[in-house]
Short mmCIF file of C-alpha atoms in Angstrom, two decimals:
data_model
loop_
_atom_site.label_atom_id
_atom_site.label_comp_id
_atom_site.label_asym_id
_atom_site.label_seq_id
_atom_site.Cartn_x
_atom_site.Cartn_y
_atom_site.Cartn_z
CA MET D 1148 -9.52 -13.42 -12.99
CA LEU D 1149 -8.77 -15.44 -9.59
CA GLU D 1150 -11.23 -15.59 -6.76
CA VAL D 1151 -11.11 -12.30 -4.30
CA ASN D 1152 -9.43 -13.56 -1.14
CA CYS D 1153 -9.93 -11.31 1.97
CA ASP D 1154 -10.44 -13.75 4.76
CA THR D 1155 -6.78 -15.63 5.00
CA SER D 1156 -5.31 -12.45 6.76
CA SER D 1157 -5.00 -12.03 10.63
CA LEU D 1158 -5.58 -8.29 9.31
CA LYS D 1159 -9.38 -8.74 9.18
CA ALA D 1160 -9.31 -9.64 12.94
CA GLU D 1161 -7.11 -6.74 13.75
CA LEU D 1162 -9.31 -4.26 11.69
CA LEU D 1163 -12.51 -5.20 13.47
CA GLN D 1164 -10.71 -4.64 16.84
CA GLU D 1165 -9.49 -1.27 16.00
CA LEU D 1166 -13.25 -0.16 14.85
CA ARG D 1167 -14.61 -1.92 17.95
CA GLY D 1168 -11.99 0.19 20.03
CA ILE D 1169 -12.71 3.46 18.50
CA SER D 1170 -16.35 2.85 18.79
CA VAL D 1171 -16.06 2.27 22.49
CA THR D 1172 -13.91 5.47 22.80
CA LEU D 1173 -16.52 7.45 20.78
CA ASP D 1174 -19.26 6.29 23.05
CA GLU D 1175 -17.24 7.39 26.16
CA SER D 1176 -16.47 10.59 24.86
CA LEU D 1177 -20.34 11.19 24.26
CA HIS D 1178 -21.08 10.31 27.76
CA ALA D 1179 -18.20 12.52 29.08
CA LEU D 1180 -19.79 15.54 27.31
CA LYS D 1181 -22.77 15.81 29.66
CA ASN D 1182 -19.98 16.58 32.26
CA GLU D 1183 -18.67 19.94 32.06
CA ASN D 1184 -15.76 19.18 34.29
CA ASP D 1185 -14.40 16.49 31.46
CA CYS D 1186 -12.12 18.23 28.84
CA LEU D 1187 -12.30 16.08 25.74
CA LEU D 1188 -9.16 17.55 23.84
CA GLY D 1189 -6.86 14.96 24.88
CA THR D 1190 -9.50 12.60 23.80
CA PHE D 1191 -9.80 13.72 20.41
CA ASP D 1192 -5.91 13.49 19.88
CA HIS D 1193 -6.23 9.94 21.16
CA ILE D 1194 -9.06 9.42 18.38
CA ARG D 1195 -7.06 10.94 15.92
CA THR D 1196 -4.30 8.38 16.48
CA LYS D 1197 -6.63 5.55 16.49
CA PHE D 1198 -8.07 6.86 13.14
CA SER D 1199 -4.45 6.98 11.60
CA ARG D 1200 -3.68 3.35 12.93
CA LEU D 1201 -7.02 2.17 11.31
CA GLU D 1202 -6.30 3.53 7.89
CA THR D 1203 -3.06 1.73 7.95
CA VAL D 1204 -4.67 -1.58 8.91
CA ALA D 1205 -7.47 -1.31 6.59
CA ALA D 1206 -5.24 -0.32 3.56
CA SER D 1207 -3.08 -3.31 4.41
CA PHE D 1208 -6.24 -5.52 4.51
CA TYR D 1209 -7.76 -4.29 1.42
CA LEU D 1210 -4.38 -4.27 -0.50
CA GLN D 1211 -4.59 -8.17 -0.29
CA CYS D 1212 -8.26 -8.07 -1.29
CA TYR D 1213 -7.31 -6.01 -4.54
CA LEU D 1214 -4.32 -8.22 -5.47
CA SER D 1215 -5.53 -11.52 -4.87
CA PRO D 1216 -7.77 -11.67 -7.94
CA TYR D 1217 -5.05 -10.50 -10.31
CA THR D 1218 -1.89 -12.91 -8.87
CA GLU D 1219 -1.86 -16.01 -6.83
CA LYS D 1220 1.70 -14.50 -5.98
CA TYR D 1221 0.03 -11.63 -3.49
CA LEU D 1222 1.82 -13.37 -0.18
CA ASP D 1223 5.27 -13.06 -2.03
CA LEU D 1224 4.68 -9.79 -3.21
CA SER D 1225 3.50 -8.87 0.63
CA MET D 1226 6.76 -10.56 2.13
CA ALA D 1227 9.15 -8.83 -0.55
CA VAL D 1228 7.31 -5.12 0.61
CA GLN D 1229 7.73 -5.88 4.57
CA HIS D 1230 11.73 -6.93 3.80
CA LEU D 1231 12.12 -4.04 1.51
CA SER D 1232 10.34 -1.77 4.20
CA LYS D 1233 12.52 -2.97 7.11
CA SER D 1234 15.86 -2.64 5.28
CA ARG D 1235 14.88 0.69 3.68
CA GLN D 1236 15.40 -0.31 0.15
CA GLY D 1237 13.37 2.05 -2.37
CA ALA D 1238 10.83 0.13 -4.49
CA LEU D 1239 8.33 0.53 -7.04
CA ILE D 1240 5.87 -2.48 -7.74
CA VAL D 1241 3.16 -2.19 -10.56
CA VAL D 1242 0.57 -4.98 -10.63
CA GLU D 1243 -1.57 -4.97 -13.81
CA ARG D 1244 -5.12 -5.49 -13.51
CA GLU D 1245 -7.66 -5.09 -16.03
CA ASP D 1246 -6.28 -2.21 -18.05
CA PRO D 1247 -3.44 -3.04 -20.38
CA LEU D 1248 -0.10 -1.08 -19.43
CA ASP D 1249 1.92 -1.44 -22.52
CA LEU D 1250 1.13 2.04 -23.71
CA LEU D 1251 1.42 3.92 -20.50
CA LEU D 1252 5.07 2.56 -19.54
CA GLN D 1253 8.37 3.56 -21.20
CA ALA D 1254 9.45 -0.03 -21.37
CA GLY D 1255 12.27 -1.43 -19.37
CA ILE D 1256 14.23 -4.67 -19.30
CA PRO D 1257 12.30 -7.77 -19.88
CA ILE D 1258 12.59 -10.56 -16.93
CA GLY D 1259 9.93 -13.03 -17.94
CA ALA D 1260 10.13 -14.99 -14.85
CA THR D 1261 8.05 -16.33 -12.05
CA MET D 1262 7.26 -13.68 -9.14
CA SER D 1263 9.11 -14.48 -5.60
CA HIS D 1264 9.61 -12.37 -2.71
CA SER D 1265 13.51 -13.25 -3.34
CA LEU D 1266 13.42 -12.16 -6.95
CA LEU D 1267 11.64 -8.77 -5.95
CA GLU D 1268 14.05 -8.21 -3.23
CA SER D 1269 17.22 -8.67 -5.40
CA ILE D 1270 15.83 -6.50 -8.23
CA PHE D 1271 15.70 -3.40 -5.86
CA TYR D 1272 18.78 -4.25 -3.96
CA PRO D 1273 20.79 -1.08 -3.85
CA GLY D 1274 23.62 -0.92 -6.83
CA SER D 1275 21.54 -3.24 -8.79
CA PRO D 1276 21.36 -2.07 -12.49
CA LEU D 1277 17.32 -2.62 -12.27
CA HIS D 1278 16.71 -1.18 -9.04
CA ASP D 1279 15.73 2.21 -10.78
CA GLY D 1280 12.12 2.43 -11.94
CA ALA D 1281 9.41 0.10 -11.64
CA VAL D 1282 8.83 -3.38 -11.83
CA LEU D 1283 5.82 -4.73 -13.80
CA ILE D 1284 3.76 -7.75 -12.48
CA ARG D 1285 1.11 -9.45 -15.00
CA GLU D 1286 -0.53 -12.42 -13.13
CA ASN D 1287 2.33 -14.55 -11.36
CA GLN D 1288 5.12 -13.26 -13.81
CA ILE D 1289 7.59 -10.35 -13.51
CA ILE D 1290 7.25 -9.12 -16.85
CA SER D 1291 10.05 -6.49 -16.83
CA ALA D 1292 12.10 -4.22 -14.40
CA ALA D 1293 13.59 -0.33 -14.77
CA ASN D 1294 10.17 0.71 -16.39
CA VAL D 1295 9.33 4.63 -16.40
CA LEU D 1296 6.08 5.69 -15.20
CA PRO D 1297 3.95 8.82 -16.05
CA LEU D 1298 4.58 11.17 -13.22
CA SER D 1299 1.74 12.82 -11.52
CA GLN D 1300 1.20 16.72 -10.75
CA VAL D 1301 -0.66 16.19 -7.75
CA VAL D 1302 0.32 17.92 -4.64
CA VAL D 1303 -0.19 15.93 -1.42
CA GLY D 1304 -0.39 17.90 1.66
CA GLU D 1305 2.61 20.11 2.32
CA LYS D 1306 5.63 17.88 1.81
CA LYS D 1307 6.49 17.45 -2.04
CA LEU D 1308 6.34 13.76 -2.88
CA GLY D 1309 9.27 12.11 -4.20
CA THR D 1310 9.37 10.50 -7.39
CA ARG D 1311 8.59 6.98 -6.86
CA HIS D 1312 5.43 8.23 -5.13
CA ARG D 1313 4.80 10.48 -8.15
CA ALA D 1314 5.38 7.59 -10.49
CA ALA D 1315 2.88 5.29 -8.63
CA LEU D 1316 0.27 8.23 -8.36
CA GLY D 1317 0.73 9.07 -12.22
CA LEU D 1318 -0.11 5.41 -13.38
CA SER D 1319 -2.89 5.08 -11.15
CA GLU D 1320 -4.67 8.35 -12.41
CA LYS D 1321 -4.45 6.61 -15.89
CA SER D 1322 -5.31 3.07 -15.41
CA ASP D 1323 -6.88 0.52 -12.82
CA ALA D 1324 -3.34 -0.83 -11.81
CA LEU D 1325 -2.29 -1.10 -8.34
CA ILE D 1326 1.11 0.26 -7.58
CA VAL D 1327 3.14 -0.49 -4.30
CA VAL D 1328 5.99 2.00 -3.52
CA VAL D 1329 8.53 2.01 -0.38
CA SER D 1330 10.10 4.86 0.36
CA GLU D 1331 14.09 4.65 1.02
CA GLU D 1332 14.19 7.47 3.05
CA THR D 1333 11.64 6.20 5.63
CA GLY D 1334 11.18 2.77 4.76
CA LYS D 1335 7.25 3.43 4.72
CA ALA D 1336 5.32 1.47 2.10
CA SER D 1337 2.13 2.48 0.91
CA PHE D 1338 0.08 1.70 -2.60
CA ALA D 1339 -1.36 3.91 -5.26
CA MET D 1340 -4.96 3.27 -6.78
CA GLN D 1341 -7.23 5.49 -8.62
CA GLY D 1342 -5.07 8.50 -7.85
CA HIS D 1343 -4.93 8.16 -4.39
CA LEU D 1344 -2.06 7.04 -1.95
CA TYR D 1345 -2.76 4.69 1.07
CA PRO D 1346 -0.29 3.80 4.12
CA ILE D 1347 0.46 0.04 4.63
CA ILE D 1348 1.65 -1.51 7.79
CA SER D 1349 5.30 -1.82 7.69
CA PRO D 1350 7.60 -3.24 10.50
CA SER D 1351 8.33 -1.13 13.41
#
C-alpha cells in the first residue's frame, strides 16, 4: 500500500473555507434568533446550499485520500474524470483496493496498460467498443475494460438510478472497491464506496 496523500490538493483549503463560512452563518443565525423581527427562513435555504457545496468539496477531497494509497496515478484518474464530466461522456471506473474483485465482476476485455488520463478518456469515447461497462484499475494498471458489475437494488431518493450508478453502488456493497461514475446525461461525477454515492466536483 502506498502512503496516504491528502495534503497536495487545494481542496483542503477550500474545505476549510467552506466550513468556516458555514460556522459564521450559523453563528449569525443564533444572534438573529434573539430578534423577533428577523426571519431566518431565507438564511436556512442559504445554509442548505452551503452544506450541499460543502459535501461536494469534501467528497472531492476525500476521493484523493482514498485513492492515493492504492494508485500513484490518482491525479491522472482525477484529470480523466474532469474531462469526461466536462464533455458528458459516461464512464464507470473501478479502483481495486484490499478486496480482490475477480469473482465479483463479469470479466471484460483485457487491457494490461499503464493508466493515463488519455487512455481512460479514449476507452469511454462514444462509439468505442469498450465504452460500455467498467474499467478495472489495479495499482497503476488498467487491467481490463467492458467489465460487468453487480447491480444494486437500492433506491436513492425519488429519482430512479441509471445502470452505471446502480452498478457502482452494487460493487461497493460487496467490496471495499472505490467506483467512480460519470453521468452522460448530466455530466455529473460521483463515487461509490461502502454502499453510498458521493458527488464530486465537476467543471461548471
